[in-house]
Amino acid sequence: MKTQVGIVGAGPAGLTLARLLENAGIESVLVEARSREYCEARIRAGVLEQGTVDLLREAGVGERMEREGLVHHGISLQFDGERHRIPLSDLTGGRTIVIYGQTEVVKDLIAGRLESGLPLLFEAEAFALEDVESSRPRIRFRHDGGEHDLECDVIAACDGFHGIGRQSFPAGALREFGREYPYGWLGILATVEPSIDELVYSHTERGFALLSLRSHTLARYYLQCEPDEDLAAWPDERIWEELEARTGVDGWTLRPGPIVDKDVTRMRSYVCEPLCRGRLFLAGDAAHIVPPTGAKGLNLAIHDVRVLAEALIRFHERGDETLLDAYSDTCLHRVWRCEHFSWWMTTMLHLPPGGDPFDLRLQTSQLRYVTTSEAQARALAENYVGLETV
Ligand code: RFL
Ligand code: PHB
């Protein structure tokens, strides 16, 4: 089997790249280890930056997002029992965020690909990326009980943090940077009208909590927990009590409802450099991870593939490799900005191990500064909605 661009992984990065290439008339084949049902059910991100929304719309896969996505103009930071609104749009010349689940983005992209009749193989696991430094690299994958070879001009490894893309670099070719945080997030999805109109990030001495949503009838809430927290210790009543304790303010009540999903996520920061080797390019979580506090992971993955698609178009149309050569450096500027922002939001809002009082005082001082200084609030806002130039 042969194609121009072989893509490993049908998450947001791989699917969006395939779409952008299709729109430019470039052939691709997508191989995805999991089933379609699994990919469409994986609950993850919920906040889309304006740039992500614009790209999906321009790529022709934004129709349902425009209908069902909820446009938000602000978020709140809560500390010392009070909520403080950060007016994102007022601080960024009218930019907004859109609440639309990653599951929905993935469903729309899969539907678009299948409608176009282009190759997207589910339950097709890549087990080796070969000859990546030659002009004909190959993806070796298992599918339908057999082993297959996909010969390409270029391979895009969009295969997430646990994929094989990074492992296919020669020993010593990657430099890695990272941090593990001593806490995790216990997330719930509840079929109840969300108790908030905008996201609330809450700092308390019991730990961090986040109130988010997916739609007018679906709430998504999170509690800071241990990285290896046992969900069995969290019956529904305990979750609602703890959420209430960490987010309650005078004159507001949290509306409980049926919990339809519970999960625990570990938190880490990670970057590898460079993002390419020969004809192998890494994009999205395959190359970098941010803790979810800044809502950046999905948006960064989409940004990578926007840059990669432009570079591949130039290469396939004119044989010009300049943009491909610049891919890693171009992406890493934004990657590191988002790494810093996510680390900053995370360390400002989470209860440090042991509840160190010095750290707690620094956190509330920083939160007070961000919610009272327009310069500080604007810095948060422009990062949160997504910087236009990085
Ligand atoms: P994905 O989504 O992990 O997709 C990778 C795909 O590759 C497949 N794969 C393989 N396929 C074939 N052969 C192999 N050998 C393969 N190995 C792996 C996998 O099955 C999978 O389908 O990576 P991608 O596309 O880079 O997308 C990244 C995003 O998924 C991720 O950054 C976000 O979900 C992070 N994130 C958030 N990002 C935001 O921008 N805003 C948010 O509000 C936000 N909230 C979150 C989040 C992530 C969370 N968790 C669970 C980590 C909230 C949470 C709780
Ligand atoms: C979510 O709705 O899942 C969500 C929102 C904001 C974040 C992280 C996750 O910072």
Short mmCIF file of C-alpha atoms and ligand atoms in Angstrom, two decimals:
data_model
loop_
_atom_site.label_atom_id
_atom_site.label_comp_id
_atom_site.label_asym_id
_atom_site.label_seq_id
_atom_site.Cartn_x
_atom_site.Cartn_y
_atom_site.Cartn_z
CA MET A 1 0.00 0.00 0.00
CA LYS A 2 1.27 3.50 -0.84
CA THR A 3 0.23 7.03 0.02
CA GLN A 4 1.62 10.54 0.26
CA VAL A 5 1.17 11.08 4.02
CA GLY A 6 0.81 8.15 6.44
CA ILE A 7 -0.90 9.23 9.65
CA VAL A 8 -0.73 7.19 12.87
CA GLY A 9 -3.58 7.91 15.29
CA ALA A 10 -7.15 9.15 14.81
CA GLY A 11 -7.33 11.57 17.72
CA PRO A 12 -7.97 15.27 17.10
CA ALA A 13 -4.44 15.78 15.69
CA GLY A 14 -4.46 12.93 13.15
CA LEU A 15 -8.04 13.48 12.02
CA THR A 16 -7.61 17.24 11.59
CA LEU A 17 -4.37 16.77 9.66
CA ALA A 18 -6.10 14.30 7.33
CA ARG A 19 -8.89 16.81 6.75
CA LEU A 20 -6.55 19.71 5.98
CA LEU A 21 -4.60 17.53 3.54
CA GLU A 22 -7.79 16.29 1.88
CA ASN A 23 -8.89 19.90 1.33
CA ALA A 24 -5.56 20.57 -0.40
CA GLY A 25 -5.79 17.47 -2.60
CA ILE A 26 -3.05 15.53 -0.79
CA GLU A 27 -3.56 11.81 -0.21
CA SER A 28 -3.32 10.27 3.23
CA VAL A 29 -4.05 7.01 5.01
CA LEU A 30 -4.97 7.03 8.71
CA VAL A 31 -4.31 4.00 10.91
CA GLU A 32 -5.92 3.91 14.35
CA ALA A 33 -5.30 1.19 16.94
CA ARG A 34 -8.74 1.45 18.60
CA SER A 35 -12.29 0.98 17.37
CA ARG A 36 -14.43 3.83 16.08
CA GLU A 37 -16.75 3.46 19.10
CA TYR A 38 -13.83 3.75 21.51
CA CYS A 39 -12.43 6.88 19.81
CA GLU A 40 -15.83 8.53 19.79
CA ALA A 41 -16.54 7.80 23.46
CA ARG A 42 -13.25 8.92 25.04
CA ILE A 43 -14.16 11.86 27.31
CA ARG A 44 -11.49 14.50 27.43
CA ALA A 45 -11.24 18.17 26.59
CA GLY A 46 -14.09 20.63 26.43
CA VAL A 47 -12.68 24.11 25.78
CA LEU A 48 -11.86 25.22 22.25
CA GLU A 49 -9.82 28.35 21.61
CA GLN A 50 -11.08 30.75 18.99
CA GLY A 51 -8.23 29.75 16.64
CA THR A 52 -9.26 26.09 16.91
CA VAL A 53 -12.88 26.94 16.22
CA ASP A 54 -11.92 29.05 13.19
CA LEU A 55 -9.73 26.28 11.79
CA LEU A 56 -12.42 23.60 12.14
CA ARG A 57 -14.97 25.90 10.53
CA GLU A 58 -12.66 26.78 7.63
CA ALA A 59 -11.86 23.09 7.16
CA GLY A 60 -15.58 22.42 6.63
CA VAL A 61 -16.19 20.37 9.78
CA GLY A 62 -17.63 23.11 12.00
CA GLU A 63 -21.30 22.96 11.17
CA ARG A 64 -22.55 21.08 14.26
CA MET A 65 -20.04 22.90 16.48
CA GLU A 66 -21.54 26.22 15.35
CA ARG A 67 -25.02 24.97 16.14
CA GLU A 68 -24.35 23.21 19.44
CA GLY A 69 -21.15 24.79 20.81
CA LEU A 70 -21.59 27.28 23.66
CA VAL A 71 -19.74 30.56 23.20
CA HIS A 72 -18.28 31.85 26.48
CA HIS A 73 -16.89 35.32 27.18
CA GLY A 74 -15.40 34.79 30.63
CA ILE A 75 -14.31 32.41 33.39
CA SER A 76 -14.20 32.83 37.17
CA LEU A 77 -11.42 32.28 39.65
CA GLN A 78 -12.60 31.49 43.17
CA PHE A 79 -10.50 31.83 46.33
CA ASP A 80 -11.11 32.75 49.97
CA GLY A 81 -14.76 31.84 49.35
CA GLU A 82 -15.37 34.49 46.66
CA ARG A 83 -15.72 34.33 42.90
CA HIS A 84 -13.97 36.82 40.65
CA ARG A 85 -14.88 37.00 36.98
CA ILE A 86 -12.16 37.37 34.34
CA PRO A 87 -13.89 38.97 31.32
CA LEU A 88 -11.91 37.14 28.64
CA SER A 89 -13.51 38.87 25.67
CA ASP A 90 -13.26 42.41 27.09
CA LEU A 91 -9.58 41.83 27.77
CA THR A 92 -8.71 40.34 24.38
CA GLY A 93 -10.47 42.55 21.83
CA GLY A 94 -13.57 40.36 21.66
CA ARG A 95 -12.04 36.86 21.47
CA THR A 96 -14.08 33.99 22.90
CA ILE A 97 -13.83 30.32 23.79
CA VAL A 98 -16.31 27.64 22.74
CA ILE A 99 -17.51 24.79 24.94
CA TYR A 100 -17.77 21.75 22.68
CA GLY A 101 -16.54 18.32 23.74
CA GLN A 102 -13.51 16.69 22.18
CA THR A 103 -15.75 13.64 21.66
CA GLU A 104 -17.96 15.78 19.42
CA VAL A 105 -15.00 17.22 17.49
CA VAL A 106 -13.74 13.67 16.90
CA LYS A 107 -17.20 12.43 15.81
CA ASP A 108 -17.52 15.30 13.31
CA LEU A 109 -14.04 14.67 11.87
CA ILE A 110 -14.60 10.90 11.56
CA ALA A 111 -17.98 11.47 9.88
CA GLY A 112 -16.35 13.90 7.43
CA ARG A 113 -13.57 11.46 6.56
CA LEU A 114 -15.95 8.56 6.01
CA GLU A 115 -18.27 10.75 3.94
CA SER A 116 -15.34 11.57 1.66
CA GLY A 117 -14.72 7.84 1.29
CA LEU A 118 -11.04 8.22 2.20
CA PRO A 119 -8.96 5.60 4.03
CA LEU A 120 -9.36 5.55 7.82
CA LEU A 121 -8.60 2.14 9.28
CA PHE A 122 -9.81 1.38 12.80
CA GLU A 123 -8.35 -1.49 14.84
CA ALA A 124 -5.17 -1.00 12.83
CA GLU A 125 -2.22 -0.79 15.19
CA ALA A 126 1.10 0.50 13.91
CA PHE A 127 3.89 -1.60 15.43
CA ALA A 128 6.93 -0.15 13.60
CA LEU A 129 7.91 3.01 11.72
CA GLU A 130 10.78 2.14 9.41
CA ASP A 131 13.28 3.92 7.14
CA VAL A 132 12.22 7.27 8.56
CA GLU A 133 15.44 8.88 7.40
CA SER A 134 14.90 7.79 3.79
CA SER A 135 12.55 9.40 1.26
CA ARG A 136 10.19 6.37 1.47
CA PRO A 137 9.46 5.77 5.17
CA ARG A 138 7.05 2.93 6.03
CA ILE A 139 4.37 2.31 8.62
CA ARG A 140 4.03 -1.36 9.54
CA PHE A 141 0.65 -2.18 11.05
CA ARG A 142 -1.64 -5.06 12.00
CA HIS A 143 -5.17 -5.12 10.67
CA ASP A 144 -7.80 -7.79 9.98
CA GLY A 145 -5.52 -10.54 11.28
CA GLY A 146 -2.60 -9.68 8.97
CA GLU A 147 0.52 -7.49 8.85
CA HIS A 148 0.63 -4.65 6.34
CA ASP A 149 3.14 -2.12 5.00
CA LEU A 150 2.23 1.47 4.15
CA GLU A 151 4.88 3.25 2.11
CA CYS A 152 4.71 7.06 2.32
CA ASP A 153 6.52 10.29 1.44
CA VAL A 154 6.10 11.44 5.03
CA ILE A 155 4.85 9.93 8.31
CA ALA A 156 2.89 12.02 10.82
CA ALA A 157 2.88 10.37 14.24
CA CYS A 158 -0.27 11.74 15.89
CA ASP A 159 -0.43 8.76 18.21
CA GLY A 160 -0.69 10.37 21.62
CA PHE A 161 1.60 10.13 24.63
CA HIS A 162 1.82 6.31 24.62
CA GLY A 163 2.24 5.89 20.86
CA ILE A 164 5.23 4.59 18.92
CA GLY A 165 6.18 7.85 17.17
CA ARG A 166 8.65 9.05 19.77
CA GLN A 167 10.06 5.56 20.26
CA SER A 168 10.95 5.41 16.57
CA PHE A 169 13.58 8.14 16.89
CA PRO A 170 17.16 6.84 17.06
CA ALA A 171 18.55 6.51 20.59
CA GLY A 172 19.77 9.87 21.86
CA ALA A 173 18.02 11.88 19.12
CA LEU A 174 15.37 13.33 21.44
CA ARG A 175 15.83 15.61 24.39
CA GLU A 176 13.05 15.27 26.96
CA PHE A 177 11.77 17.76 29.52
CA GLY A 178 9.08 17.11 32.07
CA ARG A 179 7.47 17.19 35.44
CA GLU A 180 5.04 14.91 37.29
CA TYR A 181 2.65 16.68 39.64
CA PRO A 182 1.80 15.21 43.04
CA TYR A 183 -1.93 15.35 42.35
CA GLY A 184 -4.56 14.21 39.86
CA TRP A 185 -8.11 15.11 38.81
CA LEU A 186 -11.20 13.10 39.59
CA GLY A 187 -13.61 14.02 36.79
CA ILE A 188 -17.34 13.40 36.61
CA LEU A 189 -19.91 13.80 33.90
CA ALA A 190 -23.44 14.34 35.23
CA THR A 191 -26.72 14.51 33.33
CA VAL A 192 -27.94 17.64 35.04
CA GLU A 193 -28.29 21.29 34.07
CA PRO A 194 -24.88 22.81 34.93
CA SER A 195 -25.00 25.02 38.03
CA ILE A 196 -22.80 27.65 36.36
CA ASP A 197 -22.96 29.68 33.11
CA GLU A 198 -19.18 30.00 32.85
CA LEU A 199 -16.26 27.86 34.08
CA VAL A 200 -15.22 28.27 37.71
CA TYR A 201 -11.68 27.42 38.84
CA SER A 202 -11.74 27.18 42.63
CA HIS A 203 -8.77 27.31 45.04
CA THR A 204 -9.47 26.05 48.57
CA GLU A 205 -7.58 24.60 51.49
CA ARG A 206 -9.39 21.30 50.77
CA GLY A 207 -7.90 21.24 47.27
CA PHE A 208 -8.77 22.54 43.81
CA ALA A 209 -12.11 22.08 42.05
CA LEU A 210 -13.30 22.99 38.55
CA LEU A 211 -16.88 23.46 37.43
CA SER A 212 -17.23 23.00 33.68
CA LEU A 213 -19.90 21.78 31.29
CA ARG A 214 -20.54 20.14 27.95
CA SER A 215 -24.03 21.41 27.16
CA HIS A 216 -27.15 22.83 28.82
CA THR A 217 -27.93 19.34 30.14
CA LEU A 218 -24.47 17.91 30.84
CA ALA A 219 -22.16 19.08 33.64
CA ARG A 220 -18.44 18.22 33.81
CA TYR A 221 -16.89 18.75 37.22
CA TYR A 222 -13.43 17.97 38.61
CA LEU A 223 -11.85 17.56 42.06
CA GLN A 224 -8.14 17.58 42.83
CA CYS A 225 -7.21 14.13 44.17
CA GLU A 226 -4.20 11.84 44.57
CA PRO A 227 -2.57 10.83 41.26
CA ASP A 228 -3.52 7.19 41.95
CA GLU A 229 -6.84 7.91 43.66
CA ASP A 230 -9.11 4.88 44.05
CA LEU A 231 -12.51 5.65 42.52
CA ALA A 232 -14.07 3.02 44.79
CA ALA A 233 -13.54 5.45 47.68
CA TRP A 234 -15.73 8.02 45.93
CA PRO A 235 -19.42 7.10 45.95
CA ASP A 236 -21.59 9.75 44.27
CA GLU A 237 -22.71 11.38 47.55
CA ARG A 238 -19.11 11.97 48.63
CA ILE A 239 -18.30 13.59 45.28
CA TRP A 240 -21.26 15.99 45.51
CA GLU A 241 -20.43 16.87 49.13
CA GLU A 242 -16.82 17.58 48.29
CA LEU A 243 -17.71 19.63 45.21
CA GLU A 244 -20.14 21.66 47.31
CA ALA A 245 -17.49 22.18 50.01
CA ARG A 246 -14.89 23.36 47.49
CA THR A 247 -17.09 25.56 45.30
CA GLY A 248 -19.89 26.87 47.53
CA VAL A 249 -20.37 30.64 47.80
CA ASP A 250 -23.16 32.65 49.42
CA GLY A 251 -26.37 32.78 47.39
CA TRP A 252 -25.43 29.89 45.05
CA THR A 253 -26.10 26.18 45.25
CA LEU A 254 -24.65 23.25 43.42
CA ARG A 255 -27.31 21.14 41.71
CA PRO A 256 -26.48 17.42 42.00
CA GLY A 257 -27.66 14.86 39.44
CA PRO A 258 -27.00 11.39 38.04
CA ILE A 259 -23.28 10.75 37.50
CA VAL A 260 -22.80 8.88 34.23
CA ASP A 261 -18.99 8.78 34.11
CA LYS A 262 -16.10 9.00 36.60
CA ASP A 263 -12.38 9.00 35.85
CA VAL A 264 -9.02 9.86 37.40
CA THR A 265 -6.33 11.66 35.39
CA ARG A 266 -2.68 11.98 36.41
CA MET A 267 -1.08 15.33 35.71
CA ARG A 268 2.19 15.91 33.97
CA SER A 269 4.10 18.34 31.81
CA TYR A 270 6.27 16.90 29.04
CA VAL A 271 8.02 18.12 25.89
CA CYS A 272 10.43 16.36 23.57
CA GLU A 273 12.69 18.15 21.13
CA PRO A 274 12.95 18.22 18.17
CA LEU A 275 9.54 17.26 16.78
CA CYS A 276 10.93 15.60 13.67
CA ARG A 277 13.57 13.26 12.35
CA GLY A 278 14.04 12.77 8.62
CA ARG A 279 10.55 12.18 7.25
CA LEU A 280 8.92 11.44 10.62
CA PHE A 281 6.95 14.27 12.27
CA LEU A 282 5.40 14.23 15.74
CA ALA A 283 2.22 16.23 16.47
CA GLY A 284 -0.05 16.73 19.49
CA ASP A 285 0.24 14.62 22.65
CA ALA A 286 2.80 12.42 20.88
CA ALA A 287 5.27 15.27 21.39
CA HIS A 288 4.02 17.20 24.41
CA ILE A 289 1.66 16.99 27.38
CA VAL A 290 0.29 19.78 29.53
CA PRO A 291 -1.65 19.43 32.78
CA PRO A 292 -5.33 20.15 31.95
CA THR A 293 -5.68 23.28 34.13
CA GLY A 294 -5.06 25.67 31.23
CA ALA A 295 -7.30 23.74 28.77
CA LYS A 296 -4.50 23.73 26.20
CA GLY A 297 -3.80 20.11 25.14
CA LEU A 298 -6.31 19.74 22.33
CA ASN A 299 -5.75 23.29 21.12
CA LEU A 300 -2.01 22.76 20.93
CA ALA A 301 -2.50 19.50 19.01
CA ILE A 302 -4.64 21.35 16.45
CA HIS A 303 -2.05 24.11 16.17
CA ASP A 304 0.73 21.59 15.45
CA VAL A 305 -1.19 20.02 12.59
CA ARG A 306 -2.11 23.39 11.12
CA VAL A 307 1.61 24.17 10.85
CA LEU A 308 2.38 20.65 9.59
CA ALA A 309 -0.36 20.75 6.95
CA GLU A 310 0.94 24.05 5.55
CA ALA A 311 4.44 22.61 5.39
CA LEU A 312 3.26 19.42 3.69
CA ILE A 313 1.21 21.36 1.15
CA ARG A 314 4.24 23.44 0.22
CA PHE A 315 6.35 20.27 -0.03
CA HIS A 316 3.89 18.35 -2.19
CA GLU A 317 3.01 21.29 -4.44
CA ARG A 318 6.50 22.68 -5.01
CA GLY A 319 8.97 20.12 -3.68
CA ASP A 320 10.04 22.84 -1.23
CA GLU A 321 11.09 21.51 2.20
CA THR A 322 11.72 24.87 3.90
CA LEU A 323 8.56 24.79 6.01
CA LEU A 324 9.04 21.13 6.92
CA ASP A 325 12.55 21.96 8.11
CA ALA A 326 11.13 24.80 10.22
CA TYR A 327 8.22 22.73 11.62
CA SER A 328 9.80 21.79 14.93
CA ASP A 329 11.07 25.27 15.82
CA THR A 330 7.83 26.93 14.68
CA CYS A 331 5.69 24.66 16.88
CA LEU A 332 7.97 24.68 19.90
CA HIS A 333 7.50 28.43 20.48
CA ARG A 334 3.79 27.91 21.09
CA VAL A 335 4.33 24.60 22.87
CA TRP A 336 6.57 26.23 25.48
CA ARG A 337 4.22 29.19 25.93
CA CYS A 338 1.37 26.75 26.65
CA GLU A 339 3.62 24.64 28.87
CA HIS A 340 4.39 27.69 30.96
CA PHE A 341 0.77 28.85 31.12
CA SER A 342 -0.50 25.39 32.09
CA TRP A 343 2.19 24.97 34.76
CA TRP A 344 1.39 28.44 36.10
CA MET A 345 -2.38 27.85 36.30
CA THR A 346 -1.75 24.43 37.85
CA THR A 347 0.66 25.56 40.56
CA MET A 348 -1.43 28.64 41.36
CA LEU A 349 -4.63 26.65 41.92
CA HIS A 350 -3.77 23.23 43.42
CA LEU A 351 -3.26 22.49 47.09
CA PRO A 352 0.45 21.74 47.45
CA PRO A 353 1.40 18.43 49.12
CA GLY A 354 0.94 18.74 52.87
CA GLY A 355 -0.88 22.06 52.37
CA ASP A 356 2.33 24.06 52.92
CA PRO A 357 1.14 27.40 54.40
CA PHE A 358 3.84 29.42 52.66
CA ASP A 359 2.75 28.08 49.26
CA LEU A 360 -0.90 28.73 50.11
CA ARG A 361 -0.19 32.38 50.94
CA LEU A 362 1.75 32.82 47.69
CA GLN A 363 -1.13 31.29 45.74
CA THR A 364 -3.80 33.55 47.22
CA SER A 365 -1.55 36.56 46.74
CA GLN A 366 -1.14 35.66 43.07
CA LEU A 367 -4.88 35.03 42.66
CA ARG A 368 -5.69 38.38 44.27
CA TYR A 369 -3.20 40.09 41.94
CA VAL A 370 -4.67 38.41 38.83
CA THR A 371 -8.22 39.38 39.82
CA THR A 372 -7.42 42.99 40.72
CA SER A 373 -4.77 44.04 38.20
CA GLU A 374 -5.97 44.52 34.64
CA ALA A 375 -2.48 43.82 33.31
CA GLN A 376 -2.35 40.46 35.11
CA ALA A 377 -5.91 39.55 34.14
CA ARG A 378 -5.15 40.37 30.51
CA ALA A 379 -2.08 38.14 30.59
CA LEU A 380 -4.23 35.26 31.81
CA ALA A 381 -7.00 36.05 29.32
CA GLU A 382 -4.83 36.23 26.21
CA ASN A 383 -3.18 32.92 27.05
CA TYR A 384 -6.52 31.29 27.89
CA VAL A 385 -8.27 32.28 24.65
CA GLY A 386 -5.09 31.47 22.71
CA LEU A 387 -2.35 33.85 21.64
CA GLU A 388 -2.56 34.87 18.02
CA THR A 389 1.15 35.23 17.53
CA VAL A 390 3.54 32.80 19.16
P1 RFL B 1 -4.91 11.51 21.32
O1 RFL B 1 -6.26 12.10 21.48
O2 RFL B 1 -4.33 10.78 22.47
O3 RFL B 1 -4.99 10.53 20.05
C1 RFL B 1 -3.95 9.63 19.74
C2 RFL B 1 -4.55 8.46 18.97
O4 RFL B 1 -3.50 7.59 18.53
C3 RFL B 1 -3.92 6.26 18.71
N1 RFL B 1 -2.72 5.39 18.75
C4 RFL B 1 -2.35 4.55 17.74
N2 RFL B 1 -2.92 4.26 16.57
C5 RFL B 1 -2.31 3.34 15.79
N3 RFL B 1 -1.16 2.71 16.13
C6 RFL B 1 -0.56 2.96 17.31
N4 RFL B 1 0.58 2.35 17.64
C7 RFL B 1 -1.15 3.94 18.18
N5 RFL B 1 -0.83 4.42 19.40
C8 RFL B 1 -1.78 5.31 19.72
C9 RFL B 1 -4.72 6.29 19.99
O5 RFL B 1 -5.60 5.17 20.10
C10 RFL B 1 -5.46 7.62 19.84
O6 RFL B 1 -6.70 7.45 19.19
O7 RFL B 1 -3.84 12.59 20.89
P2 RFL B 1 -3.97 13.97 20.02
O8 RFL B 1 -4.71 13.73 18.75
O9 RFL B 1 -2.62 14.55 20.01
O10 RFL B 1 -4.96 14.89 20.89
C11 RFL B 1 -4.57 15.43 22.13
C12 RFL B 1 -5.77 15.61 23.06
O11 RFL B 1 -6.49 14.40 23.11
C13 RFL B 1 -5.37 16.06 24.48
O12 RFL B 1 -4.30 16.97 24.44
C14 RFL B 1 -6.54 16.72 25.25
O13 RFL B 1 -7.57 15.80 25.49
C15 RFL B 1 -6.05 17.31 26.57
N6 RFL B 1 -7.13 17.88 27.40
C16 RFL B 1 -7.64 19.14 27.14
N7 RFL B 1 -7.19 19.85 26.08
C17 RFL B 1 -7.75 21.07 25.79
O14 RFL B 1 -7.31 21.70 24.82
N8 RFL B 1 -8.80 21.61 26.50
C18 RFL B 1 -9.31 20.96 27.58
O15 RFL B 1 -10.28 21.43 28.17
C19 RFL B 1 -8.70 19.69 27.96
N9 RFL B 1 -9.18 18.99 29.00
C20 RFL B 1 -7.65 17.15 28.48
C21 RFL B 1 -8.68 17.75 29.27
C22 RFL B 1 -7.21 15.85 28.76
C23 RFL B 1 -7.76 15.17 29.82
N10 RFL B 1 -7.28 13.85 30.03
C24 RFL B 1 -8.12 12.74 30.21
C25 RFL B 1 -5.90 13.55 29.75
C26 RFL B 1 -9.22 17.08 30.35
C27 RFL B 1 -8.75 15.80 30.66
C28 RFL B 1 -9.33 15.14 31.86
C1 PHB B 2 -13.34 20.33 30.65
O1 PHB B 2 -14.47 20.82 30.50
O2 PHB B 2 -13.14 19.11 30.51
C2 PHB B 2 -12.20 21.19 31.04
C3 PHB B 2 -12.38 22.56 31.10
C4 PHB B 2 -11.32 23.37 31.47
C5 PHB B 2 -10.10 22.81 31.76
C6 PHB B 2 -9.92 21.44 31.68
C7 PHB B 2 -10.98 20.62 31.32
O3 PHB B 2 -9.08 23.61 32.14
#
